[in-house]
Coordinates of C-alpha atoms in Angstrom, one line a residue:
X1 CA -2.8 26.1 54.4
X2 CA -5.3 28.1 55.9
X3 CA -6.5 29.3 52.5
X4 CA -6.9 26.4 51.4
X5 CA -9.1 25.4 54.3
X6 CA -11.4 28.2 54.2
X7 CA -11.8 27.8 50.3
X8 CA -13.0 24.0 51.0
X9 CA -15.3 25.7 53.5
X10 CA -16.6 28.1 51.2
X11 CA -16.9 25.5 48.8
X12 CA -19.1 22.4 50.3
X13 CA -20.7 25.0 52.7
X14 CA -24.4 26.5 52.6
X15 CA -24.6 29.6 51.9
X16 CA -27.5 32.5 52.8
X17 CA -28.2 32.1 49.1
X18 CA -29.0 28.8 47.9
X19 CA -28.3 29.6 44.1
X20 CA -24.8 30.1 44.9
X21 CA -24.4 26.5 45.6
X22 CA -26.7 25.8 42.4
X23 CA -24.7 27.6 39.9
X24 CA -21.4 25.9 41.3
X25 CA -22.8 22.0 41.3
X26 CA -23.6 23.2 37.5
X27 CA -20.5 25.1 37.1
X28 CA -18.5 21.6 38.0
X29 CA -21.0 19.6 36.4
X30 CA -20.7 21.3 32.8
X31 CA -16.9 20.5 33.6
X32 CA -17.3 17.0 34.1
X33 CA -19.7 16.6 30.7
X34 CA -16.9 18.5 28.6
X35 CA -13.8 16.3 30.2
X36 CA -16.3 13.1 30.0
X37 CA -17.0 13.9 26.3
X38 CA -13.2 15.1 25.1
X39 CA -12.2 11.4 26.8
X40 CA -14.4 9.8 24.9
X41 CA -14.1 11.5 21.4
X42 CA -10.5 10.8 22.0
X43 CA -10.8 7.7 23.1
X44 CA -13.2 6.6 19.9
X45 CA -10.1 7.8 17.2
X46 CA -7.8 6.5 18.7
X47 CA -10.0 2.9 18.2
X48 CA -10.1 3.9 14.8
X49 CA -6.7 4.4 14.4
X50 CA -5.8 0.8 15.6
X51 CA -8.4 -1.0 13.9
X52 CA -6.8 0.5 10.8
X53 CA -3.3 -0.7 11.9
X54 CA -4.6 -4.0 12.9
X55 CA -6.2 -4.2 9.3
X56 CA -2.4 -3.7 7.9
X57 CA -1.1 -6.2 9.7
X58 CA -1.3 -9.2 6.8
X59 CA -0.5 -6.1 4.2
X60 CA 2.6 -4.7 6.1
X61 CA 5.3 -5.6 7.4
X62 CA 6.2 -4.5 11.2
X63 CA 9.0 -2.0 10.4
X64 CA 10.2 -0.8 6.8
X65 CA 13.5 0.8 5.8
X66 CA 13.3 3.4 3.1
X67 CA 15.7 5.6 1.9
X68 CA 15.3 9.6 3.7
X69 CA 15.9 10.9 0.1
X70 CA 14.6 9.7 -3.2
X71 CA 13.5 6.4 -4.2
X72 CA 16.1 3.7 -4.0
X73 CA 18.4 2.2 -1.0
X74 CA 22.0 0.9 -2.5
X75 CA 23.2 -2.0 -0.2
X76 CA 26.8 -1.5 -0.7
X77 CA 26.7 2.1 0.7
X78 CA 25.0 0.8 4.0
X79 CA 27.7 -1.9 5.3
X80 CA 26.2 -1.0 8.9
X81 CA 23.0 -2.4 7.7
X82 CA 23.6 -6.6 8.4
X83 CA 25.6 -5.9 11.9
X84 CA 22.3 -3.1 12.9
X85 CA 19.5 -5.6 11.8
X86 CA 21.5 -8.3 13.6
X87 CA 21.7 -6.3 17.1
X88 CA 18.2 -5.6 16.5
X89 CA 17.2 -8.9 16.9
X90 CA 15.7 -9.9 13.3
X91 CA 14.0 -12.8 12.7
X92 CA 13.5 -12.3 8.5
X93 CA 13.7 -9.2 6.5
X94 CA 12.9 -8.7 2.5
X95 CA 13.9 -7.0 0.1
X96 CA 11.1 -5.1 -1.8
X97 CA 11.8 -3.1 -5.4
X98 CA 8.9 -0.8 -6.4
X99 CA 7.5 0.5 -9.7
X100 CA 4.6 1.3 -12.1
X101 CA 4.3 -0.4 -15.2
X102 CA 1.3 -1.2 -17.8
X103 CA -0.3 -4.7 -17.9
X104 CA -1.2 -6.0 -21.5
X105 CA -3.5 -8.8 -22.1
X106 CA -6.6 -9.4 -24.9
X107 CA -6.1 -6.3 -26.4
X108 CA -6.6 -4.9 -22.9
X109 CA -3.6 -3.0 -20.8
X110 CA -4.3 -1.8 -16.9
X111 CA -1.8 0.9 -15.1
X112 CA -0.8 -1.6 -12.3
X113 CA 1.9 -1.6 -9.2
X114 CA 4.8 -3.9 -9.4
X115 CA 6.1 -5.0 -6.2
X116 CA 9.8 -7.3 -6.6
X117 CA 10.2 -9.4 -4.2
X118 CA 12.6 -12.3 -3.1
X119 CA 11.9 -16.0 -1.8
X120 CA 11.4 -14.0 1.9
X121 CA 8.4 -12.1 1.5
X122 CA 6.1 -15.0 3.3
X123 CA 8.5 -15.0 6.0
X124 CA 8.1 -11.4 6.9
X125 CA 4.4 -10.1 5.2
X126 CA 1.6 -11.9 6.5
X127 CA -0.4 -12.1 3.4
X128 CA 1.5 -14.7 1.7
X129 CA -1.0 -16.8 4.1
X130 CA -4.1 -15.2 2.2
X131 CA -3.7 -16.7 -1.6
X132 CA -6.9 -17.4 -2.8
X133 CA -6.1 -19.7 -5.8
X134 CA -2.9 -20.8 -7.3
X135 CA 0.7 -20.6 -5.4
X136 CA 2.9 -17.9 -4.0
X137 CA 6.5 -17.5 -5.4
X138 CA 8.7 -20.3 -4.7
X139 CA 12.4 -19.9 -4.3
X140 CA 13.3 -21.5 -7.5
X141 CA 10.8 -18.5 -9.3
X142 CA 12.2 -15.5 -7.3
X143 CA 15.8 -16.4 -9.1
X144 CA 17.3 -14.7 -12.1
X145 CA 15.5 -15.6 -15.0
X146 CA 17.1 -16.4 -18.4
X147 CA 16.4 -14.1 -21.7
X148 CA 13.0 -14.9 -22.7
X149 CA 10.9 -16.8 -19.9
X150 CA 8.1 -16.3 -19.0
X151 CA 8.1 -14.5 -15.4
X152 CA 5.8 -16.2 -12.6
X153 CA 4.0 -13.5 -11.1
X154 CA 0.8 -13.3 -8.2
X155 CA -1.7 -10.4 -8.7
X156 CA -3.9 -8.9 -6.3
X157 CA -7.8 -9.2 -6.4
X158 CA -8.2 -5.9 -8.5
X159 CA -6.1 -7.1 -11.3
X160 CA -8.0 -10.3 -10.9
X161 CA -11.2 -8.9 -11.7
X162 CA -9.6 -6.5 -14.4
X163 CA -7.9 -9.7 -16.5
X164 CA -11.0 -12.2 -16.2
X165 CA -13.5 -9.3 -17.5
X166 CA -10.9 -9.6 -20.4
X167 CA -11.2 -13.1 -20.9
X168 CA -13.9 -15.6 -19.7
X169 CA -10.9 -18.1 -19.0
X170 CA -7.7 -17.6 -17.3
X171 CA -5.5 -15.2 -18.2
X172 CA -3.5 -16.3 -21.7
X173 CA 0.1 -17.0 -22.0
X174 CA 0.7 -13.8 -24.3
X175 CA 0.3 -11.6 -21.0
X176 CA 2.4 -8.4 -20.9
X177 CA 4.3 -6.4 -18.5
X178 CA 5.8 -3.1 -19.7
X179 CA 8.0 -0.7 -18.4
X180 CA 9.5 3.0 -19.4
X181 CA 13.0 2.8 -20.2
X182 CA 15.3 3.9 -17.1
X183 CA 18.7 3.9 -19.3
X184 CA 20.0 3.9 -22.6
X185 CA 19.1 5.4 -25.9
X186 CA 15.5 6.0 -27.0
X187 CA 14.4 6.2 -30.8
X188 CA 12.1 8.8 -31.5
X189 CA 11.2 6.7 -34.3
X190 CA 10.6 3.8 -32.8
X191 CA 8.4 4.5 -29.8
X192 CA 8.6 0.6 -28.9
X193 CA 12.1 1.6 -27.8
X194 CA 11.1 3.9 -24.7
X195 CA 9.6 0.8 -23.4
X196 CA 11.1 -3.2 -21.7
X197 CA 8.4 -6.0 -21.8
X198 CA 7.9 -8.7 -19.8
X199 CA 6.1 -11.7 -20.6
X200 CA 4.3 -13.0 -17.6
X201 CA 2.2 -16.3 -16.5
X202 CA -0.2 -15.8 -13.6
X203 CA 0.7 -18.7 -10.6
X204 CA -1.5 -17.1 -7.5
X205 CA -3.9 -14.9 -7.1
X206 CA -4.0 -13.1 -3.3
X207 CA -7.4 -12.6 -1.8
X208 CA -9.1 -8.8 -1.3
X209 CA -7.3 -7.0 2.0
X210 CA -6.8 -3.8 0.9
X211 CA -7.1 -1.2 -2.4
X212 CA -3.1 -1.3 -2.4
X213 CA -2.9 -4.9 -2.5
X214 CA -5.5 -5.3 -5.0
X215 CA -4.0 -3.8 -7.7
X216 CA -0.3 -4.7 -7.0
X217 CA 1.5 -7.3 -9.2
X218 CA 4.4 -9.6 -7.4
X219 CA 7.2 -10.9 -9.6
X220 CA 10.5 -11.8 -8.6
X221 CA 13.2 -9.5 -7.4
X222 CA 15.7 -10.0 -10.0
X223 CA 13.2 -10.3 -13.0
X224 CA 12.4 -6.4 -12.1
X225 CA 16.3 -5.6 -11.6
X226 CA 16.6 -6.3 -14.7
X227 CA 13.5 -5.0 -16.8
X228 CA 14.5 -1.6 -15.1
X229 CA 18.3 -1.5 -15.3
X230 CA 19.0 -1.4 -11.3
X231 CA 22.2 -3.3 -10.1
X232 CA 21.7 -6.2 -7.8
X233 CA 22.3 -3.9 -4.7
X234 CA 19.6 -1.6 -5.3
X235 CA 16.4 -1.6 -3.8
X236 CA 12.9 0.3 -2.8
X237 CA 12.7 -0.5 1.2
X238 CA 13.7 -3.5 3.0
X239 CA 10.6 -5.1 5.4
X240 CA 11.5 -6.4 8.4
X241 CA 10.0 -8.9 10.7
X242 CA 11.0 -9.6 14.4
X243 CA 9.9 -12.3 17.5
X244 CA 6.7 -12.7 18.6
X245 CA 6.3 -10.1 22.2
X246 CA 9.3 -8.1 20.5
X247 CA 9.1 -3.8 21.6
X248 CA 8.7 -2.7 18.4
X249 CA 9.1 1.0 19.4
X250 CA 12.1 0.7 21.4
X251 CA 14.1 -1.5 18.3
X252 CA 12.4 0.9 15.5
X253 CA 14.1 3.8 17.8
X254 CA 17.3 1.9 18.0
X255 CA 17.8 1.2 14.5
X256 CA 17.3 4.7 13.9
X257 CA 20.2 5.8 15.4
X258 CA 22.4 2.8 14.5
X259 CA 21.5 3.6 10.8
X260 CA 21.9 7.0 11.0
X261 CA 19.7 9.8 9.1
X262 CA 20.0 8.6 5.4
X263 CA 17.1 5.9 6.2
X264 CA 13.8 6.2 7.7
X265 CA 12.4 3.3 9.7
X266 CA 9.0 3.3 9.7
X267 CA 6.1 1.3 11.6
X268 CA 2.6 0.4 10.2
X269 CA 1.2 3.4 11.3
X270 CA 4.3 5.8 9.2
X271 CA 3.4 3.3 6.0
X272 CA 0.2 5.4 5.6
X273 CA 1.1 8.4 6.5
X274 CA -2.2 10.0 4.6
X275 CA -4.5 7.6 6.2
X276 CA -3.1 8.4 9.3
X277 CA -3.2 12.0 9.3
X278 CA -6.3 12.3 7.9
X279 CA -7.3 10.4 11.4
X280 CA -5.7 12.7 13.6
X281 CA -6.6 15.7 11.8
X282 CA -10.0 14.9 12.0
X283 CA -9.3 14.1 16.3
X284 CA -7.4 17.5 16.5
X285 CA -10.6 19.3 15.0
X286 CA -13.2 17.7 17.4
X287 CA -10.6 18.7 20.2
X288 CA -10.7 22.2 19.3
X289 CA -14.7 22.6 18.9
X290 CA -15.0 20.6 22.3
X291 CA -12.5 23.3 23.7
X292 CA -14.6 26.0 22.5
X293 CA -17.7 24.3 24.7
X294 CA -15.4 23.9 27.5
X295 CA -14.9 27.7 27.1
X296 CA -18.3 28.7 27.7
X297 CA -18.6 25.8 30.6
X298 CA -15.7 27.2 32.2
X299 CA -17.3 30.7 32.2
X300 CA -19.9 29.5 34.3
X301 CA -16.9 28.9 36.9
X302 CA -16.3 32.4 36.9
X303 CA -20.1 33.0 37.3
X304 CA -20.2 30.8 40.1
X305 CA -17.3 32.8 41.7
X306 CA -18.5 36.0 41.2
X307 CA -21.6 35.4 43.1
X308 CA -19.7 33.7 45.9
X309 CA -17.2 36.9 46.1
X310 CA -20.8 39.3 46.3
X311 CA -22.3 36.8 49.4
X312 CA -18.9 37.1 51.3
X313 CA -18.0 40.8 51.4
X314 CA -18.6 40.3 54.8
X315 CA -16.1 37.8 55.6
X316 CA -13.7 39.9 53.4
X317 CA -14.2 42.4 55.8
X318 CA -13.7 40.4 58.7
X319 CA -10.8 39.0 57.3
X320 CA -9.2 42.2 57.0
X321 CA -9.8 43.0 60.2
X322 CA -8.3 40.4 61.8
X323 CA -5.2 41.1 60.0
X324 CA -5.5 39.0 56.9
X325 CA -3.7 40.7 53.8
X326 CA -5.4 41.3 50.6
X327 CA -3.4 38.3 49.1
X328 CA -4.6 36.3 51.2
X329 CA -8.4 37.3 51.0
X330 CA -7.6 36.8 46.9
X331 CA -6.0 33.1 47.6
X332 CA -9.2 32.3 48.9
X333 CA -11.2 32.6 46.2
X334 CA -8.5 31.7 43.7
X335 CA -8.4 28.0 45.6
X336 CA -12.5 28.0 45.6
X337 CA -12.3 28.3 41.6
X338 CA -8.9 25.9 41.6
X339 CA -11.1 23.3 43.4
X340 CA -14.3 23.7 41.3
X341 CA -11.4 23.5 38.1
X342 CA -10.3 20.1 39.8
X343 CA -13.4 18.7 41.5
X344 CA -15.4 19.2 37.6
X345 CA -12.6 17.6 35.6
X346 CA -11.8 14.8 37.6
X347 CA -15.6 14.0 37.9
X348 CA -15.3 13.8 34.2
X349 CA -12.5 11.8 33.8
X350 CA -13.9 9.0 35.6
X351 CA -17.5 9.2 34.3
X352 CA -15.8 9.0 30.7
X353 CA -13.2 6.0 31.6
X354 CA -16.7 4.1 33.1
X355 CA -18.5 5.0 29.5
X356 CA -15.0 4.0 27.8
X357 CA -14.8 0.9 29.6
X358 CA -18.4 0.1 29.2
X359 CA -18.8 0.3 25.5
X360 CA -15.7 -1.8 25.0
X361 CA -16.8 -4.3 27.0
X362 CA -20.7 -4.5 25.9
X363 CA -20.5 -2.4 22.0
X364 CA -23.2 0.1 23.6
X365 CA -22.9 2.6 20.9
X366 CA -23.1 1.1 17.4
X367 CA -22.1 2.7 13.9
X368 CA -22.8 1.6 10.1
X369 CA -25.5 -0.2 8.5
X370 CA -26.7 -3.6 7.8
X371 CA -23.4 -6.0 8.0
X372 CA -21.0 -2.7 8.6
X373 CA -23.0 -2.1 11.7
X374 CA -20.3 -2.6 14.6
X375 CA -19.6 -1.3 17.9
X376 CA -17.4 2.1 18.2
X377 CA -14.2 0.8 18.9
X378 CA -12.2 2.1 22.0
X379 CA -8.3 2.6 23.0
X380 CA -7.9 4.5 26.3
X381 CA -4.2 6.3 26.6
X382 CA -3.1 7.5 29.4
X383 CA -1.5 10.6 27.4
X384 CA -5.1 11.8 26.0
X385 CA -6.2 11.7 29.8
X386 CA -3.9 13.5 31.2
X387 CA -3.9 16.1 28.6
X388 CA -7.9 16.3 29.1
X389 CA -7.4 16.8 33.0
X390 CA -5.1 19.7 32.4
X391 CA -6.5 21.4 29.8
X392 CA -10.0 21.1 31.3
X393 CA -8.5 22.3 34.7
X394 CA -6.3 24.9 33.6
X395 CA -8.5 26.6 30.9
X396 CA -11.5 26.9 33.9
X397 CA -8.8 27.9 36.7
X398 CA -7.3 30.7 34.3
X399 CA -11.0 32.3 33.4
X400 CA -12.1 32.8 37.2
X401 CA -9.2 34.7 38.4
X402 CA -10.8 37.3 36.2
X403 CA -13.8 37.8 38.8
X404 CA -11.2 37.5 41.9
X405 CA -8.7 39.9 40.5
X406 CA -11.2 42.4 39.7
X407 CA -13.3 42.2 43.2
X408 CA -10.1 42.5 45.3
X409 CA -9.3 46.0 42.9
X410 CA -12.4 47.4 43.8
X411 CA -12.3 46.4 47.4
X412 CA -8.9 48.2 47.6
X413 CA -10.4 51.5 46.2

């Protein structure tokens, strides 16, 4: 205790030289611009992650099942699925069968996604709320078709724009879907044979949200089963949709565990695991180059020290002589740069939280151009602060025991 109150003496004191005091208000203050800048870069991706997540919020669904190896989840092996979605509190799932195939029209033919889906895709993905023309899939269309109809299908904005550059009016009857063969026998010398052909009628046409969307073509469930050979209890992933106010995190852990390792429950943010990445990638990088600054800020620390340690051999002395043991002379100093450490990060905490709080209130800080330009968005967590504080603190506090350690080893000498 009575380290600790000498070292706050030290510190806040004047000293014979008024530099010393200089150098350690700049010491704490290159502190608090490093912690005030690593809160805010942090802050700033992590309001880019969620205004990416909020942009998926019409495109995905809250929490997807898919399989933890390969492609396809078969219902009958999962009897725990209905009495785990149930305990979860459910309020609609889908079922959702995924694939590539080749869209044919005018002479024309496009690589598109195929998305199956039932008659509960508006209840659980919001974008069933964003058709632009025509109709979603009613329940009557998501049935099993006979031989030979023509399959009702909504295409994104992408394939939109692909089929009317084809044709000036809409889209003709003779529209094509094809598909590689999964199963059966294959003619060489037929190459027709390799393929299964739908014939599709555009009903709905979704407007633009996203480049997946765009270019992904909805037909029903069972029409896909079919055209690919899967059985009625095969799938791709299963969407799920819960309550309004419903703890998403806690229920996606919980199903976890009730379903066991052989499917993954994801949340918007695990959908796009690239986008995502790529996001906190780019925040890891700007945290290590802002820890390289904070290394030459935190050196200043130890500058600060080491000119402290030089104006009080005198005290040391005295010190000694009054019985004080060379630890103790060393705790001194140790708690002078510990509270230099604290006193610099903390200041920066709060000036960054005041900046933080500031742009998201007012949009100070702007980015883009023209009709892109919009405020830097903001998400404070608690996680990224109190990983700032420690770093900032601990980093500066390790790199001044250097100039303590070696004073008291030449003192001793």
């Amino acid at each position: 205790m009575l380290s600790f109150r000498l070292a706050l003496r030290y510190l806040f004191s004047k000293t014979r030289l008024h530099a010393v005091n200089y150098v350690t208000a700049v010491s704490a203050l290159a502190l608090a611009v490093v912690s005030m800048a690593l809160v805010c870069v942090l802050s700033v991706y992590n309001g880019y992650v969620e205004l990416i997540l909020e942009g998926t919020e019409q495109t995905d669904a809250e929490l997807l099942l898919r399989p933890s190896e390969g492609t396809i989840l078969d219902l009958a092996k999962l009897p725990q699925l209905e009495p785990s979605l149930k305990s979860a509190g459910v309020a609609s799932y889908t079922l959702l069968l995924e694939s590539k195939g080749l869209l044919r029209a005018h002479d024309q033919q496009w690589v598109v996604d195929v998305l199956g889906i039932d008659h509960h895709f508006s209840k659980v993905f919001a974008m069933a709320d964003s058709i632009a023309s025509g109709k979603i899939l009613t329940e009557a269309e998501t049935g099993l078709p006979s031989e030979g109809d023509t399959i009702p299908v909504n295409i994104g904005a992408g394939i939109n724009l692909s089929l009317a550059s084809s044709h000036r009016s809409s889209p003709a009857p003779d529209t094509e879907l094809l598909f590689p063969r999964r199963l059966g026998f294959i003619n060489p010398l037929a190459p027709s044979s390799a393929f299964t052909s739908l014939s599709v009628k555009v009903v709905g046409q979704y407007a633009s949200l996203s480049l997946e969307t765009d270019h992904t073509l909805y037909l029903p469930l069972p029409a896909l089963r079919s055209a690919l050979d899967y059985s009625p209890n095969e799938v791709s992933a299963i969407g799920l949709r819960f309550p309004s106010g419903a703890n998403l995190s806690s229920i996606q852990a919980k199903l976890a565990k009730d379903l066991g390792s052989s499917i993954r429950v994801l949340s918007r943010e695990e959908q796009h695991p690239d986008l995502s990445y790529l996001i906190r990638m780019e925040k890891v990088m700007t945290y290590l180059i802002l820890l390289f600054i904070l290394l030459l800020a935190a050196f200043n620390v130890a500058s600060s020290l080491t000119m402290l340690l030089l104006e009080k051999q005198e005290d040391t002395r005295i010190l000694t002589s009054l019985g004080a043991k060379p630890s103790m002379v060393g705790a001194i100093f140790r708690r002078v740069g510990f509270l230099i450490s604290v006193l610099g990060s903390a200041s920066g905490l709060v000036l960054g939280l005041i900046v933080c709080v500031l742009q998201q209130k007012f949009g100070l800080i702007t980015a883009g151009v023209g009709l892109s330009l919009q405020p830097l968005p903001i998400a404070i967590h608690w996680d990224d602060l109190v990983l700032t504080f420690l770093t900032v603190t601990l980093i500066s506090y390790l790199i001044s025991l250097y100039p303590t350690r070696l004073f008291l080893r030449r003192g001793s000498r």
